[in-house]
Amino acid sequence: MTFKGMDVVSVRDLSREQIEQVLDLAQKMVPYAKGEKTTKILDGKILANLFFEPSTRTRLSFESAMTRAGGRCIEIAQPLTSSTVKGETLADTIRMVDGYSDAIVLRHPHEGAARLAAHFSSKPVINAGDGAGQHPTQTLLDLFTIRQQSGGIAGKKVVMVGDLKYGRTVHSLAEALAMFGADLTFVAPSLLQMPRETVKQVEKYGVSARLCTSLEKVIADADVLYVTRIQRERFPDPSEYLKVAGCYRVDNVLLREAKKNLVIMHPLPRVDEIAPEVDETENAKYFVQAFNGVPVRMALLSLVMGGEL
Ligand code: NCD
């Protein structure tokens, strides 16, 4: 299975074997990601980080991963300082950056932007979130975290809660978890339920996800609770947002009903969907999850750019 030169736009671009290859390599990357060991596997390589939407974790962990692997980053982190404001098309920007770098990471507000970029670039393009579409590298680090914290993925009961309609992390993750044979429950107000297309995709892997509106009803059975933020910026109508804002909140009262070793995850940033008191519990794994972005992205970057540990 050769990764070299590959675009990663959707989780569907990866086979189960390829995902396992990334996760296994990520495990080996942990001491390097922590700075306990050093490596030069991506020495001389340049990664272009193009972020046309806000980002903290994704951008910084790609940068940290690239630097820990001995490579360097160039970036557009504030689109207002780039030629986009002069009317340059994404296609032209990509054609340019193609000549300045060895791989491109793109976050963009429009669904499909990363696929378009991949078309115009001869270098690997990694989708770091395209509108309400996909976020495959978040999925890789989520899978890594589930495997690490729950001891496996197959058969685990994963409950996803929050904005399943506009949340791109859950679109990618649901498909990948189905590929690995997890048991899925989608909890959201009907306005924000998982898109039909994702549910159908999950069914293709032989998984029939449960859809419901009450977190209280399903919490007792869960091995993993994946909490998401209501994606306010994607609502066409602000009054629709107000109808669902604050609809779910995970707190210690809810956790009394949960399994003792429940793993609570969140791609972050959180707003008010997880009470701060939960941070102190053994169940809270979202900061470990955020760290896991570094070894996982080190693994993926070295695979697509052909660096060997
Ligand atoms: C997520 C995103 O950008 O989709 N954040 C992230 O990458 N960790 C989740 C979100 O913004 O709610």
mmCIF file of C-alpha atoms and ligand atoms in Angstrom:
data_model
loop_
_atom_site.group_PDB
_atom_site.id
_atom_site.type_symbol
_atom_site.label_atom_id
_atom_site.label_comp_id
_atom_site.label_asym_id
_atom_site.label_seq_id
_atom_site.Cartn_x
_atom_site.Cartn_y
_atom_site.Cartn_z
ATOM 1 C CA MET A 1 0.000 0.000 0.000
ATOM 2 C CA THR A 2 1.750 3.125 -1.082
ATOM 3 C CA PHE A 3 0.711 6.388 0.478
ATOM 4 C CA LYS A 4 3.319 8.535 -1.222
ATOM 5 C CA GLY A 5 1.719 11.410 -3.135
ATOM 6 C CA MET A 6 -1.798 10.498 -1.999
ATOM 7 C CA ASP A 7 -4.548 13.072 -1.358
ATOM 8 C CA VAL A 8 -6.590 12.631 1.814
ATOM 9 C CA VAL A 9 -9.832 14.484 1.155
ATOM 10 C CA SER A 10 -12.370 12.079 2.645
ATOM 11 C CA VAL A 11 -12.127 9.019 4.887
ATOM 12 C CA ARG A 12 -13.429 7.139 1.863
ATOM 13 C CA ASP A 13 -10.044 7.769 0.216
ATOM 14 C CA LEU A 14 -8.529 5.382 2.774
ATOM 15 C CA SER A 15 -9.009 1.657 3.142
ATOM 16 C CA ARG A 16 -9.250 0.050 6.551
ATOM 17 C CA GLU A 17 -5.727 -1.318 6.106
ATOM 18 C CA GLN A 18 -4.384 2.148 5.299
ATOM 19 C CA ILE A 19 -6.083 3.627 8.359
ATOM 20 C CA GLU A 20 -4.529 0.903 10.506
ATOM 21 C CA GLN A 21 -1.145 1.646 8.958
ATOM 22 C CA VAL A 22 -1.476 5.341 9.973
ATOM 23 C CA LEU A 23 -2.577 4.425 13.507
ATOM 24 C CA ASP A 24 0.253 1.920 13.970
ATOM 25 C CA LEU A 25 2.835 4.420 12.759
ATOM 26 C CA ALA A 26 1.260 7.116 14.964
ATOM 27 C CA GLN A 27 1.847 4.856 17.964
ATOM 28 C CA LYS A 28 5.554 4.777 17.107
ATOM 29 C CA MET A 29 5.535 8.563 16.700
ATOM 30 C CA VAL A 30 4.355 9.272 20.266
ATOM 31 C CA PRO A 31 7.828 9.771 21.852
ATOM 32 C CA TYR A 32 8.819 12.031 18.938
ATOM 33 C CA ALA A 33 5.556 13.973 19.221
ATOM 34 C CA LYS A 34 6.303 14.494 22.916
ATOM 35 C CA GLY A 35 9.835 15.682 22.158
ATOM 36 C CA GLU A 36 11.382 12.777 24.088
ATOM 37 C CA LYS A 37 13.146 11.612 20.929
ATOM 38 C CA THR A 38 14.070 13.522 17.792
ATOM 39 C CA THR A 39 13.847 12.586 14.127
ATOM 40 C CA LYS A 40 14.614 14.139 10.737
ATOM 41 C CA ILE A 41 12.261 12.011 8.621
ATOM 42 C CA LEU A 42 10.829 15.065 6.900
ATOM 43 C CA ASP A 43 14.102 16.986 6.752
ATOM 44 C CA GLY A 44 14.049 19.480 3.881
ATOM 45 C CA LYS A 45 10.297 19.108 3.257
ATOM 46 C CA ILE A 46 7.887 22.032 3.268
ATOM 47 C CA LEU A 47 4.231 21.810 4.291
ATOM 48 C CA ALA A 48 1.836 24.579 3.220
ATOM 49 C CA ASN A 49 -0.887 25.209 5.785
ATOM 50 C CA LEU A 50 -3.760 27.073 4.110
ATOM 51 C CA PHE A 51 -6.468 28.012 6.587
ATOM 52 C CA PHE A 52 -9.410 30.000 5.251
ATOM 53 C CA GLU A 53 -11.460 29.323 8.393
ATOM 54 C CA PRO A 54 -10.560 29.677 12.093
ATOM 55 C CA SER A 55 -8.517 26.872 13.634
ATOM 56 C CA THR A 56 -6.424 26.351 16.743
ATOM 57 C CA ARG A 57 -5.792 22.632 17.203
ATOM 58 C CA THR A 58 -5.714 21.501 13.605
ATOM 59 C CA ARG A 59 -3.356 24.230 12.410
ATOM 60 C CA LEU A 60 -1.040 24.109 15.413
ATOM 61 C CA SER A 61 -0.886 20.334 15.564
ATOM 62 C CA PHE A 62 -0.041 20.099 11.844
ATOM 63 C CA GLU A 63 2.678 22.676 12.450
ATOM 64 C CA SER A 64 3.920 20.898 15.543
ATOM 65 C CA ALA A 65 3.852 17.535 13.709
ATOM 66 C CA MET A 66 5.790 18.901 10.737
ATOM 67 C CA THR A 67 8.370 20.559 12.979
ATOM 68 C CA ARG A 68 8.795 17.496 15.198
ATOM 69 C CA ALA A 69 9.405 15.460 12.031
ATOM 70 C CA GLY A 70 12.213 17.805 11.008
ATOM 71 C CA GLY A 71 10.303 19.652 8.260
ATOM 72 C CA ARG A 72 9.071 23.228 7.961
ATOM 73 C CA CYS A 73 5.761 24.996 7.391
ATOM 74 C CA ILE A 74 4.681 27.965 5.314
ATOM 75 C CA GLU A 75 1.169 29.213 5.847
ATOM 76 C CA ILE A 76 -1.815 31.351 5.116
ATOM 77 C CA ALA A 77 -3.466 31.617 8.505
ATOM 78 C CA GLN A 78 -5.123 34.962 7.976
ATOM 79 C CA PRO A 79 -6.804 34.942 4.590
ATOM 80 C CA LEU A 80 -7.134 38.724 4.767
ATOM 81 C CA THR A 81 -3.375 38.990 4.262
ATOM 82 C CA SER A 82 -3.397 36.791 1.137
ATOM 83 C CA SER A 83 -4.337 37.537 -2.490
ATOM 84 C CA THR A 84 -7.754 35.929 -1.929
ATOM 85 C CA VAL A 85 -8.954 39.422 -0.967
ATOM 86 C CA LYS A 86 -7.805 40.643 -4.403
ATOM 87 C CA GLY A 87 -10.099 38.113 -6.020
ATOM 88 C CA GLU A 88 -7.662 35.262 -6.634
ATOM 89 C CA THR A 89 -9.455 31.958 -7.128
ATOM 90 C CA LEU A 90 -8.694 28.944 -4.928
ATOM 91 C CA ALA A 91 -7.510 27.094 -8.045
ATOM 92 C CA ASP A 92 -4.885 29.761 -8.779
ATOM 93 C CA THR A 93 -3.753 29.933 -5.145
ATOM 94 C CA ILE A 94 -3.298 26.158 -5.142
ATOM 95 C CA ARG A 95 -1.370 26.143 -8.446
ATOM 96 C CA MET A 96 1.024 28.638 -6.893
ATOM 97 C CA VAL A 97 1.420 26.899 -3.535
ATOM 98 C CA ASP A 98 2.031 23.641 -5.411
ATOM 99 C CA GLY A 99 5.376 25.083 -6.450
ATOM 100 C CA TYR A 100 6.276 26.276 -2.966
ATOM 101 C CA SER A 101 5.676 23.104 -0.967
ATOM 102 C CA ASP A 102 5.751 19.284 -0.799
ATOM 103 C CA ALA A 103 2.220 18.878 0.622
ATOM 104 C CA ILE A 104 -0.786 21.125 1.204
ATOM 105 C CA VAL A 105 -3.172 21.198 4.156
ATOM 106 C CA LEU A 106 -6.377 23.073 3.394
ATOM 107 C CA ARG A 107 -9.238 24.253 5.588
ATOM 108 C CA HIS A 108 -11.985 26.034 3.710
ATOM 109 C CA PRO A 109 -15.606 27.093 4.386
ATOM 110 C CA HIS A 110 -16.906 25.434 1.192
ATOM 111 C CA GLU A 111 -17.719 21.753 0.940
ATOM 112 C CA GLY A 112 -15.756 20.292 -1.948
ATOM 113 C CA ALA A 113 -12.915 22.846 -1.746
ATOM 114 C CA ALA A 114 -10.305 20.226 -0.844
ATOM 115 C CA ARG A 115 -11.358 17.985 -3.737
ATOM 116 C CA LEU A 116 -10.975 20.956 -6.069
ATOM 117 C CA ALA A 117 -7.557 21.754 -4.603
ATOM 118 C CA ALA A 118 -6.471 18.137 -5.099
ATOM 119 C CA HIS A 119 -7.438 18.466 -8.745
ATOM 120 C CA PHE A 120 -5.212 21.512 -9.241
ATOM 121 C CA SER A 121 -2.239 20.319 -7.176
ATOM 122 C CA SER A 122 0.385 17.758 -8.121
ATOM 123 C CA LYS A 123 1.334 17.486 -4.424
ATOM 124 C CA PRO A 124 -0.679 15.612 -1.765
ATOM 125 C CA VAL A 125 -3.639 17.645 -0.498
ATOM 126 C CA ILE A 126 -4.931 16.937 3.010
ATOM 127 C CA ASN A 127 -8.412 18.154 3.855
ATOM 128 C CA ALA A 128 -8.398 19.895 7.252
ATOM 129 C CA GLY A 129 -12.157 20.541 7.073
ATOM 130 C CA ASP A 130 -14.285 21.659 4.116
ATOM 131 C CA GLY A 131 -17.441 23.409 5.326
ATOM 132 C CA ALA A 132 -19.892 20.873 6.700
ATOM 133 C CA GLY A 133 -18.229 18.159 4.590
ATOM 134 C CA GLN A 134 -15.406 16.045 5.962
ATOM 135 C CA HIS A 135 -12.473 16.243 8.390
ATOM 136 C CA PRO A 136 -10.503 13.040 7.798
ATOM 137 C CA THR A 137 -7.415 13.810 9.910
ATOM 138 C CA GLN A 138 -9.621 14.546 12.926
ATOM 139 C CA THR A 139 -11.139 11.114 12.327
ATOM 140 C CA LEU A 140 -7.719 9.462 12.317
ATOM 141 C CA LEU A 141 -6.862 11.013 15.676
ATOM 142 C CA ASP A 142 -10.321 10.148 17.019
ATOM 143 C CA LEU A 143 -9.861 6.507 16.007
ATOM 144 C CA PHE A 144 -6.392 6.517 17.556
ATOM 145 C CA THR A 145 -7.868 7.873 20.796
ATOM 146 C CA ILE A 146 -10.706 5.333 20.881
ATOM 147 C CA ARG A 147 -8.282 2.483 20.273
ATOM 148 C CA GLN A 148 -5.914 3.830 22.956
ATOM 149 C CA GLN A 149 -8.563 4.612 25.580
ATOM 150 C CA SER A 150 -11.092 1.824 24.964
ATOM 151 C CA GLY A 151 -8.737 -0.946 23.896
ATOM 152 C CA GLY A 152 -10.252 -1.343 20.426
ATOM 153 C CA ILE A 153 -12.928 -0.127 18.034
ATOM 154 C CA ALA A 154 -14.922 -3.134 16.778
ATOM 155 C CA GLY A 155 -18.086 -3.692 18.803
ATOM 156 C CA LYS A 156 -17.648 -0.550 20.926
ATOM 157 C CA LYS A 157 -20.857 1.354 21.578
ATOM 158 C CA VAL A 158 -20.202 4.889 20.377
ATOM 159 C CA VAL A 159 -22.788 7.608 21.010
ATOM 160 C CA MET A 160 -22.393 10.827 19.012
ATOM 161 C CA VAL A 161 -24.292 13.822 20.304
ATOM 162 C CA GLY A 162 -24.881 17.421 19.244
ATOM 163 C CA ASP A 163 -24.761 18.953 15.783
ATOM 164 C CA LEU A 164 -24.617 15.921 13.553
ATOM 165 C CA LYS A 165 -25.962 17.827 10.571
ATOM 166 C CA TYR A 166 -23.316 20.522 10.160
ATOM 167 C CA GLY A 167 -20.480 18.878 12.149
ATOM 168 C CA ARG A 168 -17.901 17.600 9.687
ATOM 169 C CA THR A 169 -15.973 15.644 12.329
ATOM 170 C CA VAL A 170 -18.919 13.321 12.923
ATOM 171 C CA HIS A 171 -19.550 12.796 9.200
ATOM 172 C CA SER A 172 -16.041 11.419 8.720
ATOM 173 C CA LEU A 173 -15.939 9.597 12.043
ATOM 174 C CA ALA A 174 -19.291 7.820 11.615
ATOM 175 C CA GLU A 175 -18.180 6.351 8.292
ATOM 176 C CA ALA A 176 -14.806 5.237 9.630
ATOM 177 C CA LEU A 177 -16.302 3.699 12.784
ATOM 178 C CA ALA A 178 -18.770 1.757 10.661
ATOM 179 C CA MET A 179 -15.851 0.514 8.560
ATOM 180 C CA PHE A 180 -14.314 -0.813 11.807
ATOM 181 C CA GLY A 181 -17.553 -2.425 13.011
ATOM 182 C CA ALA A 182 -18.430 -0.126 15.919
ATOM 183 C CA ASP A 183 -22.014 0.122 17.179
ATOM 184 C CA LEU A 184 -23.390 3.624 16.490
ATOM 185 C CA THR A 185 -26.043 5.816 18.107
ATOM 186 C CA PHE A 186 -26.730 9.333 16.822
ATOM 187 C CA VAL A 187 -28.315 11.716 19.345
ATOM 188 C CA ALA A 188 -29.496 15.097 18.052
ATOM 189 C CA PRO A 189 -32.595 17.272 17.836
ATOM 190 C CA SER A 190 -34.395 16.310 14.612
ATOM 191 C CA LEU A 191 -33.239 19.575 13.009
ATOM 192 C CA LEU A 192 -29.601 18.518 13.460
ATOM 193 C CA GLN A 193 -29.692 14.761 12.856
ATOM 194 C CA MET A 194 -27.046 12.974 10.816
ATOM 195 C CA PRO A 195 -27.458 13.557 7.047
ATOM 196 C CA ARG A 196 -29.213 10.757 5.135
ATOM 197 C CA GLU A 197 -26.149 10.298 2.966
ATOM 198 C CA THR A 198 -23.913 9.510 5.952
ATOM 199 C CA VAL A 199 -26.500 7.148 7.449
ATOM 200 C CA LYS A 200 -26.655 5.315 4.101
ATOM 201 C CA GLN A 201 -22.880 5.149 3.903
ATOM 202 C CA VAL A 202 -22.746 3.667 7.402
ATOM 203 C CA GLU A 203 -25.360 1.079 6.375
ATOM 204 C CA LYS A 204 -23.169 0.015 3.449
ATOM 205 C CA TYR A 205 -20.723 -1.306 6.052
ATOM 206 C CA GLY A 206 -23.536 -3.361 7.571
ATOM 207 C CA VAL A 207 -24.052 -1.077 10.585
ATOM 208 C CA SER A 208 -27.542 0.176 11.353
ATOM 209 C CA ALA A 209 -27.176 3.243 13.537
ATOM 210 C CA ARG A 210 -29.829 4.152 16.097
ATOM 211 C CA LEU A 211 -31.153 7.716 15.774
ATOM 212 C CA CYS A 212 -32.682 9.372 18.833
ATOM 213 C CA THR A 213 -33.145 12.696 20.597
ATOM 214 C CA SER A 214 -32.544 11.758 24.245
ATOM 215 C CA LEU A 215 -29.022 11.410 25.600
ATOM 216 C CA GLU A 216 -30.357 10.259 29.000
ATOM 217 C CA LYS A 217 -31.947 7.218 27.339
ATOM 218 C CA VAL A 218 -28.732 5.922 25.784
ATOM 219 C CA ILE A 219 -25.940 7.043 28.107
ATOM 220 C CA ALA A 220 -25.949 3.922 30.318
ATOM 221 C CA ASP A 221 -24.876 1.647 27.454
ATOM 222 C CA ALA A 222 -22.182 3.846 25.904
ATOM 223 C CA ASP A 223 -18.468 2.975 25.841
ATOM 224 C CA VAL A 224 -17.577 6.228 24.081
ATOM 225 C CA LEU A 225 -19.492 9.513 24.154
ATOM 226 C CA TYR A 226 -18.463 11.848 21.311
ATOM 227 C CA VAL A 227 -19.768 15.331 22.056
ATOM 228 C CA THR A 228 -19.897 18.114 19.451
ATOM 229 C CA ARG A 229 -20.492 21.852 19.368
ATOM 230 C CA ILE A 230 -23.561 23.298 17.657
ATOM 231 C CA GLN A 231 -21.973 24.794 14.509
ATOM 232 C CA ARG A 232 -23.454 28.250 14.852
ATOM 233 C CA GLU A 233 -21.555 29.672 11.860
ATOM 234 C CA ARG A 234 -23.204 27.199 9.463
ATOM 235 C CA PHE A 235 -26.833 28.046 10.266
ATOM 236 C CA PRO A 236 -28.443 29.937 7.403
ATOM 237 C CA ASP A 237 -30.945 31.448 9.877
ATOM 238 C CA PRO A 238 -29.825 32.651 13.358
ATOM 239 C CA SER A 239 -33.297 32.012 14.827
ATOM 240 C CA GLU A 240 -32.910 28.335 13.943
ATOM 241 C CA TYR A 241 -29.688 28.312 15.967
ATOM 242 C CA LEU A 242 -31.448 29.787 18.975
ATOM 243 C CA LYS A 243 -33.975 26.926 18.885
ATOM 244 C CA VAL A 244 -31.231 24.337 19.464
ATOM 245 C CA ALA A 245 -28.497 26.246 21.344
ATOM 246 C CA GLY A 246 -27.674 24.566 24.658
ATOM 247 C CA CYS A 247 -29.854 21.535 23.892
ATOM 248 C CA TYR A 248 -27.369 19.005 25.354
ATOM 249 C CA ARG A 249 -25.065 19.356 28.320
ATOM 250 C CA VAL A 250 -22.861 16.642 29.709
ATOM 251 C CA ASP A 251 -22.363 17.082 33.452
ATOM 252 C CA ASN A 252 -21.639 14.932 36.503
ATOM 253 C CA VAL A 253 -25.343 14.271 37.113
ATOM 254 C CA LEU A 254 -25.670 12.704 33.664
ATOM 255 C CA LEU A 255 -22.467 10.713 34.253
ATOM 256 C CA ARG A 256 -24.005 8.968 37.301
ATOM 257 C CA GLU A 257 -25.942 6.888 34.761
ATOM 258 C CA ALA A 258 -22.851 6.091 32.677
ATOM 259 C CA LYS A 259 -20.395 3.160 32.720
ATOM 260 C CA LYS A 260 -17.469 3.785 35.037
ATOM 261 C CA ASN A 261 -14.948 3.633 32.197
ATOM 262 C CA LEU A 262 -16.940 5.712 29.682
ATOM 263 C CA VAL A 263 -14.560 7.622 27.371
ATOM 264 C CA ILE A 264 -15.744 11.184 26.749
ATOM 265 C CA MET A 265 -14.385 12.842 23.620
ATOM 266 C CA HIS A 266 -14.882 16.186 21.878
ATOM 267 C CA PRO A 267 -13.043 17.545 18.820
ATOM 268 C CA LEU A 268 -13.031 20.931 20.582
ATOM 269 C CA PRO A 269 -13.599 23.851 20.803
ATOM 270 C CA ARG A 270 -16.411 23.347 23.293
ATOM 271 C CA VAL A 271 -18.908 26.038 24.142
ATOM 272 C CA ASP A 272 -21.251 24.835 26.894
ATOM 273 C CA GLU A 273 -21.943 21.225 25.905
ATOM 274 C CA ILE A 274 -19.527 19.769 28.500
ATOM 275 C CA ALA A 275 -19.588 21.255 32.012
ATOM 276 C CA PRO A 276 -16.082 22.162 33.307
ATOM 277 C CA GLU A 277 -16.629 19.826 36.312
ATOM 278 C CA VAL A 278 -16.395 16.886 33.876
ATOM 279 C CA ASP A 279 -12.767 17.840 33.082
ATOM 280 C CA GLU A 280 -11.754 16.549 36.508
ATOM 281 C CA THR A 281 -13.222 13.091 35.942
ATOM 282 C CA GLU A 282 -11.311 10.032 34.679
ATOM 283 C CA ASN A 283 -13.752 9.924 31.794
ATOM 284 C CA ALA A 284 -12.642 13.206 30.194
ATOM 285 C CA LYS A 285 -10.257 12.351 27.359
ATOM 286 C CA TYR A 286 -10.663 15.383 25.081
ATOM 287 C CA PHE A 287 -7.324 16.977 25.937
ATOM 288 C CA VAL A 288 -5.480 13.685 25.395
ATOM 289 C CA GLN A 289 -7.411 13.461 22.139
ATOM 290 C CA ALA A 290 -6.171 16.933 21.118
ATOM 291 C CA PHE A 291 -2.554 15.910 21.842
ATOM 292 C CA ASN A 292 -3.019 12.771 19.728
ATOM 293 C CA GLY A 293 -3.352 15.068 16.723
ATOM 294 C CA VAL A 294 0.431 15.456 16.745
ATOM 295 C CA PRO A 295 1.597 11.803 16.457
ATOM 296 C CA VAL A 296 -1.258 10.981 14.073
ATOM 297 C CA ARG A 297 -0.451 13.917 11.787
ATOM 298 C CA MET A 298 3.280 13.086 11.971
ATOM 299 C CA ALA A 299 2.416 9.602 10.753
ATOM 300 C CA LEU A 300 0.183 10.794 7.933
ATOM 301 C CA LEU A 301 2.590 13.502 6.768
ATOM 302 C CA SER A 302 5.512 11.100 6.659
ATOM 303 C CA LEU A 303 3.472 8.552 4.733
ATOM 304 C CA VAL A 304 2.226 10.980 2.062
ATOM 305 C CA MET A 305 5.631 12.671 1.708
ATOM 306 C CA GLY A 306 7.549 9.394 1.741
ATOM 307 C CA GLY A 307 9.582 9.882 4.924
ATOM 308 C CA GLU A 308 10.603 6.717 6.785
ATOM 309 C CA LEU A 309 11.173 6.352 10.494
HETATM 310 C C1 NCD B 1 -13.710 20.969 14.624
HETATM 311 C C2 NCD B 1 -13.859 21.531 13.233
HETATM 312 O O1 NCD B 1 -13.187 22.518 12.861
HETATM 313 O O2 NCD B 1 -14.622 20.929 12.497
HETATM 314 N N1 NCD B 1 -12.581 21.432 15.295
HETATM 315 C C3 NCD B 1 -11.385 20.767 15.119
HETATM 316 O O3 NCD B 1 -10.865 20.674 14.026
HETATM 317 N N2 NCD B 1 -10.834 20.191 16.187
HETATM 318 C C4 NCD B 1 -14.945 21.038 15.443
HETATM 319 C C5 NCD B 1 -15.667 22.345 15.609
HETATM 320 O O4 NCD B 1 -15.263 23.391 15.108
HETATM 321 O O5 NCD B 1 -16.688 22.307 16.302
#
